[in-house]
Short mmCIF file of N, CA and C in Angstrom, two decimals:
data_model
loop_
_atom_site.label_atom_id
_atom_site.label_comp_id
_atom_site.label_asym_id
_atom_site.label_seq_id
_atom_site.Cartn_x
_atom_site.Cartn_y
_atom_site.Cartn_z
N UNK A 1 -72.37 52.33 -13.97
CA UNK A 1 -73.41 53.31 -13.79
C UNK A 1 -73.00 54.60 -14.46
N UNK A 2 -74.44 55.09 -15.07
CA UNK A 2 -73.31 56.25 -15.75
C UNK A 2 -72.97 57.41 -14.88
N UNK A 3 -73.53 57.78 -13.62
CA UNK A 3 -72.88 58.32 -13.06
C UNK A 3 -71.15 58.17 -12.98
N UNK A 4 -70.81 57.79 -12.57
CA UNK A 4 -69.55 56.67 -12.39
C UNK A 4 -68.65 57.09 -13.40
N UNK A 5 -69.55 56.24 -14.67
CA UNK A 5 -68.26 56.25 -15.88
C UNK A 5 -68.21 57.34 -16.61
N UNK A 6 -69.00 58.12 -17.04
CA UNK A 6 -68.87 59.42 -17.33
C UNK A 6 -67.47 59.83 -16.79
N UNK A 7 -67.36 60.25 -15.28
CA UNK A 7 -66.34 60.90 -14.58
C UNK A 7 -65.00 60.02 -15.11
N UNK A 8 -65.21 58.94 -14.65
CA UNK A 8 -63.77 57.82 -15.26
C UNK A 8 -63.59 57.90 -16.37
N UNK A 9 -64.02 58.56 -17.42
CA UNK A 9 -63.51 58.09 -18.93
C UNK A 9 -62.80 60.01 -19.04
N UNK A 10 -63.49 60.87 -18.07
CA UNK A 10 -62.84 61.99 -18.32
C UNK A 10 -61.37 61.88 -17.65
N UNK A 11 -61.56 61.44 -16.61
CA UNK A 11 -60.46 61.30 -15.89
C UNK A 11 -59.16 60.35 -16.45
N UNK A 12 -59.74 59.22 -16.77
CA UNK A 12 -58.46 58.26 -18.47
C UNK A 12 -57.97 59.20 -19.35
N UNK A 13 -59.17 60.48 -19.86
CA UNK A 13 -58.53 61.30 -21.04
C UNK A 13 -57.41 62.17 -20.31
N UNK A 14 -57.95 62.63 -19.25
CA UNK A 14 -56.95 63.25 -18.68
C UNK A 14 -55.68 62.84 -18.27
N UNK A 15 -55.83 61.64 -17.74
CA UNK A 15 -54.62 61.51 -17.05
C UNK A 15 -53.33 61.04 -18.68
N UNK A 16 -53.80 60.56 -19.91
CA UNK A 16 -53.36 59.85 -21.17
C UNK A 16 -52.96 61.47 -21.42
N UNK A 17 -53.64 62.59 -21.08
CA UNK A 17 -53.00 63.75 -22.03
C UNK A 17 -51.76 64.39 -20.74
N UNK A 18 -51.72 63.96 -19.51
CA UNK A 18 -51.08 65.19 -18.51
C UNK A 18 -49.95 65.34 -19.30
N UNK A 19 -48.63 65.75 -18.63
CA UNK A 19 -47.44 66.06 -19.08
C UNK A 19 -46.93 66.26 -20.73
N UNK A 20 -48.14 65.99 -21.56
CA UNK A 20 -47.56 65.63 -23.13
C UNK A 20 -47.90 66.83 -23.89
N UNK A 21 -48.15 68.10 -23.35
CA UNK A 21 -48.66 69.35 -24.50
C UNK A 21 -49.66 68.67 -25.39
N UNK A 22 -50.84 68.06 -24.93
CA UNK A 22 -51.99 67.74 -25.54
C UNK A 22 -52.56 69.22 -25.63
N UNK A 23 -53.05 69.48 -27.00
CA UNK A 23 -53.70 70.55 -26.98
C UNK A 23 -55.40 70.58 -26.51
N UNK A 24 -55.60 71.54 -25.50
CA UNK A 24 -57.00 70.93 -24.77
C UNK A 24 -58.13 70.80 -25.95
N UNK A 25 -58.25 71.20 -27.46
CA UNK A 25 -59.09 70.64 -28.01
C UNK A 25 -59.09 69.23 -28.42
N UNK A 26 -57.96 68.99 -28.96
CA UNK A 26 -58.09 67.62 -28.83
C UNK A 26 -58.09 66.52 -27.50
N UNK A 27 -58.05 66.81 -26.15
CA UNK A 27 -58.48 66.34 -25.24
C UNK A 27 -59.86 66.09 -24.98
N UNK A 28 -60.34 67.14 -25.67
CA UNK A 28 -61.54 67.34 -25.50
C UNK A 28 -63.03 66.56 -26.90
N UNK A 29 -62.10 66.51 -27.86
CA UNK A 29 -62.84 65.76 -28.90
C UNK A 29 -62.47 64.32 -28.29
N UNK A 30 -61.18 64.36 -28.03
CA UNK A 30 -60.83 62.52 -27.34
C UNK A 30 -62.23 62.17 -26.10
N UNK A 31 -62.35 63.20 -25.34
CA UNK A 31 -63.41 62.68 -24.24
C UNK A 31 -64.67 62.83 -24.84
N UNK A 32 -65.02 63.23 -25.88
CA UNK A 32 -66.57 63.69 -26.25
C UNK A 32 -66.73 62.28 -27.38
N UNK A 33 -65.92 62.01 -27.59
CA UNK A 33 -65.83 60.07 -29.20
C UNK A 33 -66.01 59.40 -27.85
N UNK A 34 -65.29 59.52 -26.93
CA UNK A 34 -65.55 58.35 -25.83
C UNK A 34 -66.66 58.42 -25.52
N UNK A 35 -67.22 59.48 -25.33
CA UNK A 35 -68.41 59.65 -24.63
C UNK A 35 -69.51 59.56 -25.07
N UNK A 36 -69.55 59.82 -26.30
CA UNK A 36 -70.40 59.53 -27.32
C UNK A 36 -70.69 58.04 -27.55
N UNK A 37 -69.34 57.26 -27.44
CA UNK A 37 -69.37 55.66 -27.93
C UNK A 37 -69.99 54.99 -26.93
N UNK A 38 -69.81 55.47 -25.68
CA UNK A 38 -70.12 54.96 -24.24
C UNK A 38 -71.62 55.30 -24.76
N UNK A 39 -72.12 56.36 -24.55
CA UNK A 39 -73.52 56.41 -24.50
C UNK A 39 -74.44 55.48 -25.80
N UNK A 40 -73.71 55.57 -26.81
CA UNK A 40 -74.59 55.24 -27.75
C UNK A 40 -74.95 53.95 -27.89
N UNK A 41 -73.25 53.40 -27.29
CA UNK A 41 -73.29 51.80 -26.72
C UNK A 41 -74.42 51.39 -25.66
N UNK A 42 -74.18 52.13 -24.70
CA UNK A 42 -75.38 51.64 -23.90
C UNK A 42 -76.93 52.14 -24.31
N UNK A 43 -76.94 52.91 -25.21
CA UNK A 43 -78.19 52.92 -25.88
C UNK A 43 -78.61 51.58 -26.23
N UNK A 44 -77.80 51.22 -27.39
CA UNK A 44 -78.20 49.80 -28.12
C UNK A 44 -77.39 48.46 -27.40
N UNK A 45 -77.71 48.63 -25.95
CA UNK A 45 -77.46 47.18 -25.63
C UNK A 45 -76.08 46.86 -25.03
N UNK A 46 -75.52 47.78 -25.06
CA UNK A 46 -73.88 47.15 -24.54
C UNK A 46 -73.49 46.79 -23.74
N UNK A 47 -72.40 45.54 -24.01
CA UNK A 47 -72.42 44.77 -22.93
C UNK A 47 -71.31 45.05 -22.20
N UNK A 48 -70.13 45.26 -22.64
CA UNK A 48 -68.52 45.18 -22.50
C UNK A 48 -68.02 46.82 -23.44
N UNK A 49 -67.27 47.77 -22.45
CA UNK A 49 -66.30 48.74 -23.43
C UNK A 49 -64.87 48.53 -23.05
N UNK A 50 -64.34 48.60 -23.57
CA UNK A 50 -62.65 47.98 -23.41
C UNK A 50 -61.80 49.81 -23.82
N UNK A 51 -60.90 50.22 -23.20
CA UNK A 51 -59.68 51.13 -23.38
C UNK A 51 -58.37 50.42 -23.37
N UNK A 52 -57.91 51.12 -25.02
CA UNK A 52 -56.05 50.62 -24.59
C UNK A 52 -55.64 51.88 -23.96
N UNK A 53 -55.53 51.53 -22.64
CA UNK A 53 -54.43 52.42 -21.66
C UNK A 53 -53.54 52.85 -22.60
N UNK A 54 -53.10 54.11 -22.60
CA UNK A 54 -51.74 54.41 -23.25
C UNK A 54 -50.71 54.47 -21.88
N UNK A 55 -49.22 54.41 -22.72
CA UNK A 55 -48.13 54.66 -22.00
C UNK A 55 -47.21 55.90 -22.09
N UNK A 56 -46.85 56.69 -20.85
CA UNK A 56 -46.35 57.71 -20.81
C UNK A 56 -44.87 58.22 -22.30
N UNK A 57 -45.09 56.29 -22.51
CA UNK A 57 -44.07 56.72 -24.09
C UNK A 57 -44.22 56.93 -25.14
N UNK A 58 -45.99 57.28 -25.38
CA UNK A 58 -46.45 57.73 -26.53
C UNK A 58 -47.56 56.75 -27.02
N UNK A 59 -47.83 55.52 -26.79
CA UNK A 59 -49.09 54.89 -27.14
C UNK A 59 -50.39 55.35 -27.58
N UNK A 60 -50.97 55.29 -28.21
CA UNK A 60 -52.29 55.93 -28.92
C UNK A 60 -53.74 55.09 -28.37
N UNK A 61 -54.67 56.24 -28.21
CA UNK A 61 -55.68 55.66 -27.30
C UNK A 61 -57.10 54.86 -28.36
N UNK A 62 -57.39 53.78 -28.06
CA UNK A 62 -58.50 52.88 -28.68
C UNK A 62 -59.40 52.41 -28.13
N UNK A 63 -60.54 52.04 -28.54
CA UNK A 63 -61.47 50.89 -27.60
C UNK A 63 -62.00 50.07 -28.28
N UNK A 64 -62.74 49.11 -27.20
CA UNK A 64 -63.61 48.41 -28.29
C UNK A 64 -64.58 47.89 -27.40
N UNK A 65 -66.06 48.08 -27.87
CA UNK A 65 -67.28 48.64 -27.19
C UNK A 65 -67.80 47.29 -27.92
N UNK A 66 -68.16 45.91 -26.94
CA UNK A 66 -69.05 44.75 -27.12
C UNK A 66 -70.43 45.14 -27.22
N UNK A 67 -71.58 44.91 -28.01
CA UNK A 67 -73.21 45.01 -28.20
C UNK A 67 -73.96 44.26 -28.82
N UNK A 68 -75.02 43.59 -28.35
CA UNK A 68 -75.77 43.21 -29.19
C UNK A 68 -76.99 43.94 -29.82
N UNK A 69 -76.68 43.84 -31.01
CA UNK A 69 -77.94 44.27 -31.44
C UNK A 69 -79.28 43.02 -32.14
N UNK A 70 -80.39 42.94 -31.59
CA UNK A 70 -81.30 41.76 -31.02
C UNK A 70 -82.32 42.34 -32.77
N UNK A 71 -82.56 40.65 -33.42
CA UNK A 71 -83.11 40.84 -34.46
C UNK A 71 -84.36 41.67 -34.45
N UNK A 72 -84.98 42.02 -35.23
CA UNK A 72 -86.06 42.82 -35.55
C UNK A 72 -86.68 43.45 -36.61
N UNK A 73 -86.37 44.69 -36.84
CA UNK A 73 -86.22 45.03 -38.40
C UNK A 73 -84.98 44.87 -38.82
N UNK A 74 -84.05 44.26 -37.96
CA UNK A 74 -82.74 43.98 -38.56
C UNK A 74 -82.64 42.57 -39.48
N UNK A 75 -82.18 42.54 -40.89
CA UNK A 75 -82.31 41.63 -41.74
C UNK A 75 -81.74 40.39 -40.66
N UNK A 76 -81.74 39.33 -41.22
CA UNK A 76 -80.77 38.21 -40.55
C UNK A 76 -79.67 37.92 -41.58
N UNK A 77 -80.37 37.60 -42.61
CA UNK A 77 -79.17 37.15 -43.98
C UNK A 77 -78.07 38.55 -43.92
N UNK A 78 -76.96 38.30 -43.68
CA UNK A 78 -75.90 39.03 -43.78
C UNK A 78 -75.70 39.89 -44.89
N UNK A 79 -75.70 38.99 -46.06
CA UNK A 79 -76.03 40.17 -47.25
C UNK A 79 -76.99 40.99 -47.10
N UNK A 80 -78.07 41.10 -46.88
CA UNK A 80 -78.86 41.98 -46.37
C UNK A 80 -78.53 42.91 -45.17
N UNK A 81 -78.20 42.52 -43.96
CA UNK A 81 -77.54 42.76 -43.06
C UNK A 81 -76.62 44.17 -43.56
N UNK A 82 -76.01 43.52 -44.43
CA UNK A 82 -74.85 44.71 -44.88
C UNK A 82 -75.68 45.45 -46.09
N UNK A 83 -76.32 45.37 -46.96
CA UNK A 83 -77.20 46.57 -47.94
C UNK A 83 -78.00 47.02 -46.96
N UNK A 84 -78.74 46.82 -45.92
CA UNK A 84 -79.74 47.26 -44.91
C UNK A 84 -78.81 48.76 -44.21
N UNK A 85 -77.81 48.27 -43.60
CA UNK A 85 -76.41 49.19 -43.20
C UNK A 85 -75.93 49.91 -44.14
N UNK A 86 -75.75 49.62 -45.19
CA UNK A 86 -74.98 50.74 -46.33
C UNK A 86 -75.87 51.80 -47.23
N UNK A 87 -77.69 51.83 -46.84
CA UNK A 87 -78.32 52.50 -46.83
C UNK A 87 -78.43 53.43 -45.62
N UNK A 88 -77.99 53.16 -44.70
CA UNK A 88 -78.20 54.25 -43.54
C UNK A 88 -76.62 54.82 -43.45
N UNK A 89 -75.79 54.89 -43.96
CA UNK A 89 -74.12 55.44 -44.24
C UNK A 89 -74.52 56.81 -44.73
N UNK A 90 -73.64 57.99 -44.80
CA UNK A 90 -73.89 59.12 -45.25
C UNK A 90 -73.25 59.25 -46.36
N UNK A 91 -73.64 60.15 -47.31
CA UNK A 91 -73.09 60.28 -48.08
C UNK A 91 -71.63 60.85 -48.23
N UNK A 92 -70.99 60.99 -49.35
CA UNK A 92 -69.65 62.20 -49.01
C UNK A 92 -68.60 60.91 -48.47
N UNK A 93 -67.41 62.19 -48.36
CA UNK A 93 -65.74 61.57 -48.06
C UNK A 93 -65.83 60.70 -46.72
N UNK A 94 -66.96 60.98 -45.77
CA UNK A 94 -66.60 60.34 -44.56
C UNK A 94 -67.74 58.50 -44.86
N UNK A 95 -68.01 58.83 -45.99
CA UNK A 95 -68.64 57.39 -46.43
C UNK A 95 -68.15 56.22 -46.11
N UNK A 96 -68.47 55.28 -45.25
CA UNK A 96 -67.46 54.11 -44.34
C UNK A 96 -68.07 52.80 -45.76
N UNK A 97 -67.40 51.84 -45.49
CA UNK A 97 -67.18 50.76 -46.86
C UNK A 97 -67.96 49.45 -46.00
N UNK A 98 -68.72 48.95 -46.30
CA UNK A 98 -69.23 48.02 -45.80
C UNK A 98 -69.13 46.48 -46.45
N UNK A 99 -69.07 45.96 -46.02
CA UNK A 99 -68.31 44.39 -47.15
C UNK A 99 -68.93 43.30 -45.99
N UNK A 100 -69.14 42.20 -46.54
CA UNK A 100 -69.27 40.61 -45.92
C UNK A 100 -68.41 40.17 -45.87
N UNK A 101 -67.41 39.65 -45.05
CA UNK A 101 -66.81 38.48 -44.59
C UNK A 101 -66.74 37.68 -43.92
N UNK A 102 -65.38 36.30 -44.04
CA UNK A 102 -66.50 35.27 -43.44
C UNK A 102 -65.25 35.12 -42.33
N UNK A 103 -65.61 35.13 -41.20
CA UNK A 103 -65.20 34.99 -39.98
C UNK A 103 -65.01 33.35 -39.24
N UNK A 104 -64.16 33.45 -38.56
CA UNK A 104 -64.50 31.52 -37.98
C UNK A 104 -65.67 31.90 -37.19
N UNK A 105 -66.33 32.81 -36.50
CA UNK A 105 -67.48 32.42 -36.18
C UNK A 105 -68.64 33.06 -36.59
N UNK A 106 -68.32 32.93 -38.19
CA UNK A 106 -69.61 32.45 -39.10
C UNK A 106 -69.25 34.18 -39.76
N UNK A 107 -70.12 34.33 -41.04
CA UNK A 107 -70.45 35.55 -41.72
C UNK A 107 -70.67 36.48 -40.91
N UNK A 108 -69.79 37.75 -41.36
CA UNK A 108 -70.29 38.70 -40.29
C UNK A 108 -69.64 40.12 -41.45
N UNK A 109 -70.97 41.23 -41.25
CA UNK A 109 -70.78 42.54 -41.92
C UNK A 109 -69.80 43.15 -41.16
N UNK A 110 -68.79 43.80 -42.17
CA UNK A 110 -67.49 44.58 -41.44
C UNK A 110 -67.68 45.84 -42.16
N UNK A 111 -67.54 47.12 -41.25
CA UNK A 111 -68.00 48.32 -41.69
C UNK A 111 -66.85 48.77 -41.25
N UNK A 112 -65.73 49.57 -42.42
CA UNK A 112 -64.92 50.32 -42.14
C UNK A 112 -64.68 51.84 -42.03
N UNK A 113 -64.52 52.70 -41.17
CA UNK A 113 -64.71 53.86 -41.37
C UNK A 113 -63.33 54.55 -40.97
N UNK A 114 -63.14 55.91 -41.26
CA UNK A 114 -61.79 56.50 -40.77
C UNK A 114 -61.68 56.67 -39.44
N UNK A 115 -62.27 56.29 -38.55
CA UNK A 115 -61.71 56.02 -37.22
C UNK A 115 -62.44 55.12 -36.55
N UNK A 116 -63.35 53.98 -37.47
CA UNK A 116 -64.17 53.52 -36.34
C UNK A 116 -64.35 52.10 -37.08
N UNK A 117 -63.88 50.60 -36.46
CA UNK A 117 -64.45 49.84 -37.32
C UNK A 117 -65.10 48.87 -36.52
N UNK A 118 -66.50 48.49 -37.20
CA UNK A 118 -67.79 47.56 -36.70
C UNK A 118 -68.28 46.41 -37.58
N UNK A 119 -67.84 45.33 -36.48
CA UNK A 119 -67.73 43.91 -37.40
C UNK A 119 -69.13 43.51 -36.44
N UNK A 120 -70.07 42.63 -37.42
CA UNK A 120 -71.50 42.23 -36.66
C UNK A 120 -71.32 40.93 -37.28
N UNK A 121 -71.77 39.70 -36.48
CA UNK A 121 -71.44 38.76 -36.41
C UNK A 121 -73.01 37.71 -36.03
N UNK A 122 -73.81 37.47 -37.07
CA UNK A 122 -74.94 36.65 -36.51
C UNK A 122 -74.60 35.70 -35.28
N UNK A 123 -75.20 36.17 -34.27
CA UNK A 123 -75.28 34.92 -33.19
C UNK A 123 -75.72 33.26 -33.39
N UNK A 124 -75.43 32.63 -33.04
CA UNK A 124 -76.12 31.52 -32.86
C UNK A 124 -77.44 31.25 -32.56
N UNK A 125 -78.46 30.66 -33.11
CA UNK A 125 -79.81 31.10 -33.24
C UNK A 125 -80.37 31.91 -33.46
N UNK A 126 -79.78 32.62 -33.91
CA UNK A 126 -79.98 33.90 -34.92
C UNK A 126 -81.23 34.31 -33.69
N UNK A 127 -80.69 35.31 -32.56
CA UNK A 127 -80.62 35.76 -31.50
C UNK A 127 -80.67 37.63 -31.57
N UNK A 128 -79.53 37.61 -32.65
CA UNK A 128 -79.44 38.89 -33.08
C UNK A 128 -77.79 38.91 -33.43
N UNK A 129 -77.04 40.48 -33.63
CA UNK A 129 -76.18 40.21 -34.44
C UNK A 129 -75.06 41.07 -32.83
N UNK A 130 -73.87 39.93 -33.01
CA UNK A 130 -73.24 40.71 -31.82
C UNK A 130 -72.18 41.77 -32.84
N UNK A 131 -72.12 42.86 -31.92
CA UNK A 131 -71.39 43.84 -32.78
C UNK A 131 -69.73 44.12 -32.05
N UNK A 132 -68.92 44.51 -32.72
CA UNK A 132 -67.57 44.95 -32.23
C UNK A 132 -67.70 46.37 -32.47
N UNK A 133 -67.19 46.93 -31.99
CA UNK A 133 -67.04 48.64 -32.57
C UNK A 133 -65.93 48.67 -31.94
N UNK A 134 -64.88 48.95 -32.78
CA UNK A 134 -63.43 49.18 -32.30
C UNK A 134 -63.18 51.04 -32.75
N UNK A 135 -62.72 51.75 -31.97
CA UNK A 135 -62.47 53.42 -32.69
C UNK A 135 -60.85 53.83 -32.40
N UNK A 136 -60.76 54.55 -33.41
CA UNK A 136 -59.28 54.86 -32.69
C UNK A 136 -59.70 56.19 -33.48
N UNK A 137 -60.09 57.69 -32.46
CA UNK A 137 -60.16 58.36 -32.77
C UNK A 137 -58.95 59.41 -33.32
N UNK A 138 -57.54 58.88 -32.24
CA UNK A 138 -55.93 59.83 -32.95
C UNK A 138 -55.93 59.71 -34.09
N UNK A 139 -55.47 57.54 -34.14
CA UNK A 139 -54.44 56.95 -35.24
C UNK A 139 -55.44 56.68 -36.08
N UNK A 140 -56.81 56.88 -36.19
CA UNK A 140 -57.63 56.55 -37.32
C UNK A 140 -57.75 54.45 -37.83
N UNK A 141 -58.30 54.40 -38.48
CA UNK A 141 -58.00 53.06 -38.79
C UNK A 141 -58.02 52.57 -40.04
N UNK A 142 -56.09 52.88 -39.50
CA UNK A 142 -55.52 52.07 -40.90
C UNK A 142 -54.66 51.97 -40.44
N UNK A 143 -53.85 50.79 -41.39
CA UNK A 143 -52.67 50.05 -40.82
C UNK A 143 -52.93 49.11 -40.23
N UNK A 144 -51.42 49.16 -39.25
CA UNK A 144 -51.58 48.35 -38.07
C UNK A 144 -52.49 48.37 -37.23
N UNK A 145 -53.50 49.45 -36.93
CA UNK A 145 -54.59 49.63 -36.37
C UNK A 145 -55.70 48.79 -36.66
N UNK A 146 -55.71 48.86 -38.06
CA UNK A 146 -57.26 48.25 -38.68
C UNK A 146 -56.75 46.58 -38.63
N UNK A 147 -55.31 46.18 -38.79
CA UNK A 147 -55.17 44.80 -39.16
C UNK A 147 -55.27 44.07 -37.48
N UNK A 148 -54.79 45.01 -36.01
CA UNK A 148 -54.80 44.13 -34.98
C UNK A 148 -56.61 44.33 -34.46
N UNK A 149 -57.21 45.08 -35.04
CA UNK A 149 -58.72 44.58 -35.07
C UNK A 149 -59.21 43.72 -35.82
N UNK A 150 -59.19 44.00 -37.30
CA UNK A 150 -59.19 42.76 -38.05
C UNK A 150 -58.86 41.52 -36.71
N UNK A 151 -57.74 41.38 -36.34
CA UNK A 151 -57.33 40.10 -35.70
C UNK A 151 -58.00 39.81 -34.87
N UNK A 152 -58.62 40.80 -33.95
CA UNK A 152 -59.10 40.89 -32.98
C UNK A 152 -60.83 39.84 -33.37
N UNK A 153 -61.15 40.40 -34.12
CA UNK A 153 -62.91 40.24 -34.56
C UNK A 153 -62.23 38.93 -35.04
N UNK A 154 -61.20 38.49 -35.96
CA UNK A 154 -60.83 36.78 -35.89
C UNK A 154 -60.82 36.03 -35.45
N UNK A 155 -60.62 36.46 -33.75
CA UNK A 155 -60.10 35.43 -32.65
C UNK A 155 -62.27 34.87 -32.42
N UNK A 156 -62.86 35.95 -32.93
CA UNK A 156 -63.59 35.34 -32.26
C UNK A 156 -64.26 33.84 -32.28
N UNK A 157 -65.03 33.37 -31.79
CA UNK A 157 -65.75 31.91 -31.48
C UNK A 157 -66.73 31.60 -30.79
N UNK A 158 -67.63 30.86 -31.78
CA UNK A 158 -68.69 30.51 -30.11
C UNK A 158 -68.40 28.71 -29.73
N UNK A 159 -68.97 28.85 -28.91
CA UNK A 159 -68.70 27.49 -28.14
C UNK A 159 -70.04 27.15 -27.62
N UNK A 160 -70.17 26.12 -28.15
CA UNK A 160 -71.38 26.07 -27.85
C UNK A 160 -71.56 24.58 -27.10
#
């Protein structure tokens, strides 16, 4: 409820910054990406938001926000899927890269951005397209960041 989680996601930022000389602006951009992702997620459908807990030994904070987004004016063909998406991208340095790849469970548009990456994945019966949105607003995503999402959006599968 968003009563509820609102308070809990301030209270995660908080408790991830106590003792560490977090400077309160960046506490504060950390709770406003969450908060933003939370809301916008449950705008379009969300089903599941996930936090990596950090550890008092320095761990860096991530999520990853499950959604479907249900066909419509949304193309189905993936190639489309992804030119449909790389027309609504902004222009300029914060321009995220959008590409097709093929996933074990099936073609799916992967949109990379500097802190945010969103792999969409046609459902089965083409239902609509389930989305990942993984963010790592500190560590950004690259690296090891972008490759244990990469892995992550790999594992997936349907079972049908």
């Amino acid at each position: 409820m968003q009563d509820r989680w609102r308070a809990q996601l301030k209270t995660f930022v908080d408790r991830q910054a106590e003792g560490r000389n977090v400077p309160a602006e960046l506490t504060q951009n950390v709770w406003a990406t969450l908060r933003n992702t939370a809301e916008a997620g449950r705008a379009r459908g969300a089903m599941e938001f996930f936090l990596l807990t950090t550890s008092r030994d320095g761990g860096l904070p991530a999520s990853l926000l499950v959604s479907l987004v249900p066909l419509g004016a949304t193309p189905v063909d993936p190639q489309k899927y992804a030119a449909w998406l790389e027309v609504r991208e902004p222009e300029g340095p914060s321009q995220r890269q959008v590409s097709v790849v093929d996933l074990p469970a099936g073609t799916a548009v992967r949109v990379l951005g500097a802190t945010k990456l969103d792999v969409h994945t046609l459902m089965p019966g083409e239902v609509g397209y389930l989305t990942l949105s993984f963010s790592a607003p500190l560590m950004g995503m690259v690296g090891p960041m972008e490759r244990l999402c990469d892995a992550m959006a790999g594992s997936l599968r349907w079972v049908l």
